[in-house]
Amino acid sequence: MQWKTSLTKIENEKTFIHGQPLEDLVKEKTFVEVVWFLFKASWPTPAESKLLNTMFGSVIDHGVGTASAMTARTTASTGVSVQTAVAAGILALGNKHGGAIEGAANLFKGIPDGADIAAFVKDTKTSKKRLPGFGHRVLAHDTRVNILFVVAKEAGHYGKYCIFAEKIAEELAKQSSKPIPLNIDGAMAAVLLEIGIEPEIANGFFLIGRVPGLIAQIAEELKQNNGLRRLEESEIVYE
Amino acid sequence: MQWKTSLTKIENEKTFIHGQPLEDLVKEKTFVEVVWFLFKASWPTPAESKLLNTMFGSVIDHGVGTASAMTARTTASTGVSVQTAVAAGILALGNKHGGAIEGAANLFKGIPDGADIAAFVKDTKTSKKRLPGFGHRVLAHDTRVNILFVVAKEAGHYGKYCIFAEKIAEELAKQSSKPIPLNIDGAMAAVLLEIGIEPEIANGFFLIGRVPGLIAQIAEELKQNNGLRRLEESEIVYE
Amino acid sequence: MQWKTSLTKIENEKTFIHGQPLEDLVKEKTFVEVVWFLFKASWPTPAESKLLNTMFGSVIDHGVGTASAMTARTTASTGVSVQTAVAAGILALGNKHGGAIEGAANLFKGIPDGADIAAFVKDTKTSKKRLPGFGHRVLAHDTRVNILFVVAKEAGHYGKYCIFAEKIAEELAKQSSKPIPLNIDGAMAAVLLEIGIEPEIANGFFLIGRVPGLIAQIAEELKQNNGLRRLEESEIVYE
Amino acid sequence: MQWKTSLTKIENEKTFIHGQPLEDLVKEKTFVEVVWFLFKASWPTPAESKLLNTMFGSVIDHGVGTASAMTARTTASTGVSVQTAVAAGILALGNKHGGAIEGAANLFKGIPDGADIAAFVKDTKTSKKRLPGFGHRVLAHDTRVNILFVVAKEAGHYGKYCIFAEKIAEELAKQSSKPIPLNIDGAMAAVLLEIGIEPEIANGFFLIGRVPGLIAQIAEELKQNNGLRRLEESEIVYE
């Protein structure tokens, strides 16, 4: 089986990323710049670095009550390694929780230029399809979206996908009785398309931002020394 | 079951981390600063930010040939989501590959002040114990270690654990016929102890750095459109 | 958060499954009978037990060369627990490898009674859609399919879904130049529908059969004491 | 990289396990017999089959309240595949929950013949070490242990490891104020050693038994159509 790569090369005990010695990179660049370089093989402008910083920071943690945090903490309470507990937390990032970016990116990528967004949204509502990247269980309006789009504009990456996303949100507001805002997943999807990231790995950028949050949740769980988590009998309803 | 937390609070549709509104944090701070804040509830100095940037960048990727990259790519080739493939890659970060930081941190933390390091190393060699954080399959000397320690000094975080680590490496060099250098796992373990991170979550800091590398490996696998990976018959030896 | 269940109850230190004391079950019944009871809340006939035995046995292992076995072994070689290595192996069971049963079950369930299968297959070929449960990378004809259907007939569970599956295979043979046989995933999907298993958990029945195989692969890896797996430089092509 | 195997061979489109055609095996043998054959390369007696049936059945499910069931269900509620949710559930089988069999097996294997068990237990208690395989959060006496040992005797596999296990339990009863019974993990560890299974894969036998239970829990979660699980604010205590 052949393993072809143009990403990272180990030669004479040195690591090269896209041909650059990793040890030079880490001396001169921030982590987020190296992340950009890893995916783009070019260096970001300061505004583009700011864009990644904003994106990753926006999703770093959303509290103990999320499915992924609960999963990471419950798993950690059974005595496994932090890697294992993080992996379990990541597995809980399905399309209903943090994992909708791929779907939203495919949605935006599939809209032809000049499409009639009002009609598109109407069709969607008629066929009762859910639009990935829109709606939020808790938030009626997600201010993280505005912040991300402002920074995307500054970096020159507010383009047609962001416009699609905002137009869909506008139409949803017009055509719906309850709020179905553009959420952070949808906004990330649009921005990731603008900077040339493929939908199939778009959820990965959520992971880069969220993994520190999962680890911090695990750290708190272990520090509290709660012992093995299990439901109390009062929390179970036998039917 | 009670879930106590002092980490992240959601209130009136806003997210607060250690009492600070997340939306303010992402406007003003870099991702790596927010990571520091998440674990320490205080803000890093510029030199401390540099320390985290160096640490995460140093381990961002080590090529397609590592067990974790192979696992992430093989898993991705079966048609699963990027989250699933990243989780599988993380599960391949055992104590022989990226997962030795916890062991090394426990090792350094267990050494009493004023301990006789020469005697300690001698005992270890006599009992044929392996020291986590020392030795490297490929590299005779890992320059990433020096780079990390230089930055740790600049940040005021080169302390007793780093000194233990370097002394053990010196003694191993004296007492061994083949090179058993301090590796990046060991150096990270020492530095993480210096900045107050518990051993039980220390491997998590490797994950923060490596997750982008796993995603980039998956991105390359999917872009190559290799189809399902499986061994060719010529690679299998039936016994 | 409420956790409702009618599956398993713990009362006065005893475990009850669908109201039956587990300790009685394990004294009187085989494992496969208890598995049936767990999902169906009724006891299988001997022919139905035989059907589960055949299904699970048919997929127990398919060699070291499969993506899931490679993943489980590579992961185990890094020093993690057998649970972790099994979980990694399971994550490599995507829709291109062992994980197509859900898709095939949804396909068969979606076909209306009296549908024109020839036209359906023609449409599929015209639109170049792949049919989950059909085609095999190695096998031109999978004898495990026949064996499973024979036992399904004996158990009274060869019904309309099995007939759909075989008709589609016949049409594919007529309309295609190369063999696209019904594979074991497709046959399992049909049989699972016949016995009332929902598509959304159908891949789980593959897992029940395959988990022992993954563990046996891990056992062989650890017994061989190969050390950490990584690619040799000769296996990597730098582009 | 070489992949050596003597387990499963694919030749001329046929699968052979330890040299036997898989299609013959599944026609003639039960699943549990094939599992035994996979690990032992020999066929079990009826009493040995009964032993595996009892072992796997004993741990098939322990209710929604366990860490692994909660994890599997919470993960499934986010919209991931059944494979992903099962893998997450398995990751929650740490040494405090289902994953103590390896530790217990190593414990029993390390006891020399003729050891003074009373003194051994006393030492353990003095040094406040926990013994894997002993103690239970809920059960004062685990009747599944007796049942397993009875069947082990019938199969001729009640030997020195089972005796060690029972002697340690007796001494713990004498020397402790609260009950620390031999639990099902400890009993499985002893029996697995008797039949020649290595400690490093012993937890795998728990998985074979438990995976159907995890899938049944996931099935119930999906059928209930609960939507995304998250904590209610009333379940969170902000400190």
mmCIF file of C-alpha atoms in Angstrom, chain A residues 13-229:
data_model
loop_
_atom_site.group_PDB
_atom_site.id
_atom_site.type_symbol
_atom_site.label_atom_id
_atom_site.label_comp_id
_atom_site.label_asym_id
_atom_site.label_seq_id
_atom_site.Cartn_x
_atom_site.Cartn_y
_atom_site.Cartn_z
ATOM 1 C CA GLU A 13 16.212 13.863 11.857
ATOM 2 C CA LYS A 14 14.491 17.096 10.881
ATOM 3 C CA THR A 15 10.790 17.705 10.274
ATOM 4 C CA PHE A 16 9.767 19.789 7.258
ATOM 5 C CA ILE A 17 6.236 21.060 6.699
ATOM 6 C CA HIS A 18 5.570 22.015 3.085
ATOM 7 C CA GLY A 19 9.337 22.142 2.730
ATOM 8 C CA GLN A 20 9.966 24.470 5.685
ATOM 9 C CA PRO A 21 11.945 23.251 8.725
ATOM 10 C CA LEU A 22 9.450 22.936 11.593
ATOM 11 C CA GLU A 23 11.992 24.221 14.082
ATOM 12 C CA ASP A 24 12.230 27.513 12.202
ATOM 13 C CA LEU A 25 8.466 27.774 12.020
ATOM 14 C CA VAL A 26 7.953 27.373 15.750
ATOM 15 C CA LYS A 27 10.611 29.985 16.500
ATOM 16 C CA GLU A 28 9.095 32.623 14.274
ATOM 17 C CA LYS A 29 5.404 31.953 13.994
ATOM 18 C CA THR A 30 2.417 31.558 16.290
ATOM 19 C CA PHE A 31 0.553 28.276 16.540
ATOM 20 C CA VAL A 32 -2.397 29.639 14.609
ATOM 21 C CA GLU A 33 -0.097 30.811 11.805
ATOM 22 C CA VAL A 34 1.424 27.330 11.614
ATOM 23 C CA VAL A 35 -2.091 25.848 11.486
ATOM 24 C CA TRP A 36 -2.936 28.122 8.522
ATOM 25 C CA PHE A 37 0.351 27.190 6.827
ATOM 26 C CA LEU A 38 -0.317 23.481 7.359
ATOM 27 C CA PHE A 39 -3.590 23.688 5.419
ATOM 28 C CA LYS A 40 -2.782 26.420 2.898
ATOM 29 C CA ALA A 41 0.994 26.099 2.288
ATOM 30 C CA SER A 42 1.136 29.906 2.492
ATOM 31 C CA TRP A 43 1.375 32.360 5.373
ATOM 32 C CA PRO A 44 -1.639 34.250 6.656
ATOM 33 C CA THR A 45 -1.841 38.040 6.859
ATOM 34 C CA PRO A 46 -2.323 39.419 10.379
ATOM 35 C CA ALA A 47 -6.036 39.816 9.600
ATOM 36 C CA GLU A 48 -6.226 36.185 8.502
ATOM 37 C CA SER A 49 -4.520 35.091 11.738
ATOM 38 C CA LYS A 50 -7.069 37.143 13.610
ATOM 39 C CA LEU A 51 -9.795 35.318 11.684
ATOM 40 C CA LEU A 52 -8.544 31.895 12.812
ATOM 41 C CA ASN A 53 -8.019 33.151 16.366
ATOM 42 C CA THR A 54 -11.600 34.411 16.455
ATOM 43 C CA MET A 55 -13.005 31.232 14.959
ATOM 44 C CA PHE A 56 -11.194 28.866 17.336
ATOM 45 C CA GLY A 57 -11.787 31.050 20.380
ATOM 46 C CA SER A 58 -15.524 31.349 19.627
ATOM 47 C CA VAL A 59 -16.113 27.634 20.101
ATOM 48 C CA ILE A 60 -13.558 26.828 22.801
ATOM 49 C CA ASP A 61 -16.136 25.767 25.378
ATOM 50 C CA HIS A 62 -19.864 25.894 25.821
ATOM 51 C CA GLY A 63 -20.204 24.578 29.333
ATOM 52 C CA VAL A 64 -20.553 21.322 31.233
ATOM 53 C CA GLY A 65 -24.107 20.871 29.991
ATOM 54 C CA THR A 66 -23.245 20.061 26.390
ATOM 55 C CA ALA A 67 -23.314 16.453 25.184
ATOM 56 C CA SER A 68 -19.593 16.493 24.397
ATOM 57 C CA ALA A 69 -18.543 17.878 27.790
ATOM 58 C CA MET A 70 -20.802 15.436 29.653
ATOM 59 C CA THR A 71 -19.396 12.586 27.607
ATOM 60 C CA ALA A 72 -15.778 13.622 28.142
ATOM 61 C CA ARG A 73 -16.291 14.026 31.890
ATOM 62 C CA THR A 74 -18.315 10.827 32.355
ATOM 63 C CA THR A 75 -15.705 8.878 30.413
ATOM 64 C CA ALA A 76 -12.842 10.431 32.388
ATOM 65 C CA SER A 77 -14.599 9.469 35.629
ATOM 66 C CA THR A 78 -14.184 5.777 34.780
ATOM 67 C CA GLY A 79 -10.397 5.994 35.052
ATOM 68 C CA VAL A 80 -9.276 6.275 31.420
ATOM 69 C CA SER A 81 -6.548 8.533 30.005
ATOM 70 C CA VAL A 82 -7.175 12.131 28.984
ATOM 71 C CA GLN A 83 -6.678 11.131 25.346
ATOM 72 C CA THR A 84 -9.438 8.528 25.634
ATOM 73 C CA ALA A 85 -11.809 10.981 27.316
ATOM 74 C CA VAL A 86 -11.120 13.647 24.661
ATOM 75 C CA ALA A 87 -11.753 11.108 21.890
ATOM 76 C CA ALA A 88 -15.075 10.155 23.505
ATOM 77 C CA GLY A 89 -16.032 13.839 23.732
ATOM 78 C CA ILE A 90 -15.219 14.320 20.058
ATOM 79 C CA LEU A 91 -17.403 11.338 19.145
ATOM 80 C CA ALA A 92 -20.320 13.226 20.733
ATOM 81 C CA LEU A 93 -19.951 16.072 18.217
ATOM 82 C CA GLY A 94 -22.612 14.811 15.835
ATOM 83 C CA ASN A 95 -24.611 16.876 13.395
ATOM 84 C CA LYS A 96 -26.945 18.062 16.172
ATOM 85 C CA HIS A 97 -24.038 19.385 18.262
ATOM 86 C CA GLY A 98 -21.008 21.083 16.732
ATOM 87 C CA GLY A 99 -20.905 18.757 13.750
ATOM 88 C CA ALA A 100 -23.167 20.671 11.367
ATOM 89 C CA ILE A 101 -20.410 22.658 9.685
ATOM 90 C CA GLU A 102 -19.839 20.064 6.975
ATOM 91 C CA GLY A 103 -23.528 19.988 6.119
ATOM 92 C CA ALA A 104 -23.778 23.774 6.075
ATOM 93 C CA ALA A 105 -20.661 24.055 3.898
ATOM 94 C CA ASN A 106 -22.128 21.560 1.424
ATOM 95 C CA LEU A 107 -25.365 23.537 1.480
ATOM 96 C CA PHE A 108 -23.666 26.869 0.662
ATOM 97 C CA LYS A 109 -21.353 25.292 -1.902
ATOM 98 C CA GLY A 110 -24.327 23.790 -3.709
ATOM 99 C CA ILE A 111 -26.149 27.097 -4.217
ATOM 100 C CA PRO A 112 -25.568 28.428 -7.732
ATOM 101 C CA ASP A 113 -24.595 32.072 -8.200
ATOM 102 C CA GLY A 114 -27.654 34.227 -8.669
ATOM 103 C CA ALA A 115 -29.976 31.697 -7.035
ATOM 104 C CA ASP A 116 -33.342 32.897 -5.727
ATOM 105 C CA ILE A 117 -32.747 32.511 -1.994
ATOM 106 C CA ALA A 118 -36.336 33.409 -1.049
ATOM 107 C CA ALA A 119 -37.672 30.602 -3.223
ATOM 108 C CA PHE A 120 -35.005 28.232 -1.954
ATOM 109 C CA VAL A 121 -35.979 28.874 1.668
ATOM 110 C CA LYS A 122 -39.675 28.532 0.803
ATOM 111 C CA ASP A 123 -39.042 25.128 -0.797
ATOM 112 C CA THR A 124 -37.075 24.038 2.220
ATOM 113 C CA LYS A 125 -39.870 25.000 4.580
ATOM 114 C CA THR A 126 -42.486 23.319 2.404
ATOM 115 C CA SER A 127 -40.551 20.064 2.384
ATOM 116 C CA LYS A 128 -39.823 20.458 6.149
ATOM 117 C CA LYS A 129 -36.117 19.988 5.606
ATOM 118 C CA ARG A 130 -33.794 21.236 8.322
ATOM 119 C CA LEU A 131 -31.066 23.585 7.178
ATOM 120 C CA PRO A 132 -27.702 22.757 8.791
ATOM 121 C CA GLY A 133 -26.094 25.875 10.276
ATOM 122 C CA PHE A 134 -29.353 27.580 11.197
ATOM 123 C CA GLY A 135 -31.298 27.574 14.445
ATOM 124 C CA HIS A 136 -30.088 27.300 18.021
ATOM 125 C CA ARG A 137 -31.519 25.472 20.963
ATOM 126 C CA VAL A 138 -30.668 28.220 23.418
ATOM 127 C CA LEU A 139 -29.718 31.388 21.582
ATOM 128 C CA ALA A 140 -32.218 33.499 19.581
ATOM 129 C CA HIS A 141 -29.319 35.375 18.105
ATOM 130 C CA ASP A 142 -25.712 34.241 18.281
ATOM 131 C CA THR A 143 -23.458 37.285 18.665
ATOM 132 C CA ARG A 144 -20.432 35.101 17.870
ATOM 133 C CA VAL A 145 -21.676 35.102 14.273
ATOM 134 C CA ASN A 146 -21.454 38.900 13.933
ATOM 135 C CA ILE A 147 -18.024 38.962 15.505
ATOM 136 C CA LEU A 148 -16.749 36.303 13.116
ATOM 137 C CA PHE A 149 -18.176 38.049 10.049
ATOM 138 C CA VAL A 150 -16.679 41.425 11.063
ATOM 139 C CA VAL A 151 -13.249 39.827 11.287
ATOM 140 C CA ALA A 152 -13.839 37.962 8.015
ATOM 141 C CA LYS A 153 -14.527 41.318 6.329
ATOM 142 C CA GLU A 154 -11.318 42.783 7.733
ATOM 143 C CA ALA A 155 -9.414 39.803 6.348
ATOM 144 C CA GLY A 156 -11.027 40.132 2.907
ATOM 145 C CA HIS A 157 -12.834 36.808 3.332
ATOM 146 C CA TYR A 158 -16.429 37.944 3.499
ATOM 147 C CA GLY A 159 -17.625 36.714 0.116
ATOM 148 C CA LYS A 160 -20.461 34.956 -1.607
ATOM 149 C CA TYR A 161 -20.822 32.104 0.883
ATOM 150 C CA CYS A 162 -21.175 34.537 3.798
ATOM 151 C CA ILE A 163 -23.731 36.486 1.763
ATOM 152 C CA PHE A 164 -25.692 33.270 1.024
ATOM 153 C CA ALA A 165 -25.644 32.486 4.742
ATOM 154 C CA GLU A 166 -26.945 35.903 5.747
ATOM 155 C CA LYS A 167 -29.575 35.978 3.004
ATOM 156 C CA ILE A 168 -30.897 32.578 4.058
ATOM 157 C CA ALA A 169 -31.075 33.824 7.648
ATOM 158 C CA GLU A 170 -33.002 36.915 6.529
ATOM 159 C CA GLU A 171 -35.471 34.825 4.564
ATOM 160 C CA LEU A 172 -35.906 32.409 7.465
ATOM 161 C CA ALA A 173 -36.690 35.401 9.705
ATOM 162 C CA LYS A 174 -39.288 36.644 7.199
ATOM 163 C CA GLN A 175 -40.896 33.287 6.535
ATOM 164 C CA SER A 176 -40.834 31.738 10.037
ATOM 165 C CA SER A 177 -42.843 32.418 13.156
ATOM 166 C CA LYS A 178 -39.997 31.511 15.531
ATOM 167 C CA PRO A 179 -36.342 32.590 15.295
ATOM 168 C CA ILE A 180 -34.074 30.337 13.248
ATOM 169 C CA PRO A 181 -30.856 32.395 13.305
ATOM 170 C CA LEU A 182 -27.637 31.685 11.507
ATOM 171 C CA ASN A 183 -25.604 29.889 14.166
ATOM 172 C CA ILE A 184 -21.868 29.660 14.733
ATOM 173 C CA ASP A 185 -21.674 26.366 12.794
ATOM 174 C CA GLY A 186 -23.241 28.019 9.756
ATOM 175 C CA ALA A 187 -21.033 31.102 10.005
ATOM 176 C CA MET A 188 -17.906 28.956 10.346
ATOM 177 C CA ALA A 189 -18.981 26.927 7.309
ATOM 178 C CA ALA A 190 -19.308 30.059 5.193
ATOM 179 C CA VAL A 191 -15.967 31.508 6.314
ATOM 180 C CA LEU A 192 -14.146 28.186 5.873
ATOM 181 C CA LEU A 193 -15.408 27.987 2.284
ATOM 182 C CA GLU A 194 -14.172 31.543 1.702
ATOM 183 C CA ILE A 195 -10.650 30.581 2.779
ATOM 184 C CA GLY A 196 -10.646 27.445 0.649
ATOM 185 C CA ILE A 197 -11.311 24.670 3.157
ATOM 186 C CA GLU A 198 -13.215 21.675 1.767
ATOM 187 C CA PRO A 199 -16.577 20.798 3.399
ATOM 188 C CA GLU A 200 -15.396 17.245 4.147
ATOM 189 C CA ILE A 201 -12.902 18.505 6.753
ATOM 190 C CA ALA A 202 -14.738 21.649 7.859
ATOM 191 C CA ASN A 203 -15.896 20.111 11.150
ATOM 192 C CA GLY A 204 -12.221 19.611 11.921
ATOM 193 C CA PHE A 205 -11.845 23.353 12.478
ATOM 194 C CA PHE A 206 -14.485 23.164 15.173
ATOM 195 C CA LEU A 207 -12.390 20.424 16.807
ATOM 196 C CA ILE A 208 -9.239 22.555 16.824
ATOM 197 C CA GLY A 209 -11.147 25.164 18.792
ATOM 198 C CA ARG A 210 -13.049 22.804 21.076
ATOM 199 C CA VAL A 211 -10.382 20.282 22.111
ATOM 200 C CA PRO A 212 -8.902 22.650 24.755
ATOM 201 C CA GLY A 213 -12.403 23.079 26.170
ATOM 202 C CA LEU A 214 -12.904 19.325 26.426
ATOM 203 C CA ILE A 215 -9.561 18.989 28.200
ATOM 204 C CA ALA A 216 -10.438 21.780 30.625
ATOM 205 C CA GLN A 217 -13.740 20.030 31.394
ATOM 206 C CA ILE A 218 -11.863 16.772 32.026
ATOM 207 C CA ALA A 219 -9.340 18.607 34.207
ATOM 208 C CA GLU A 220 -12.171 19.998 36.329
ATOM 209 C CA GLU A 221 -13.807 16.568 36.596
ATOM 210 C CA LEU A 222 -10.581 14.919 37.788
ATOM 211 C CA LYS A 223 -9.744 17.737 40.192
ATOM 212 C CA GLN A 224 -13.197 17.441 41.766
ATOM 213 C CA ASN A 225 -12.415 13.777 42.381
ATOM 214 C CA ASN A 226 -16.064 12.831 41.961
ATOM 215 C CA GLY A 227 -15.453 9.118 41.487
ATOM 216 C CA LEU A 228 -17.257 7.029 38.916
ATOM 217 C CA ARG A 229 -20.299 8.814 37.528
#
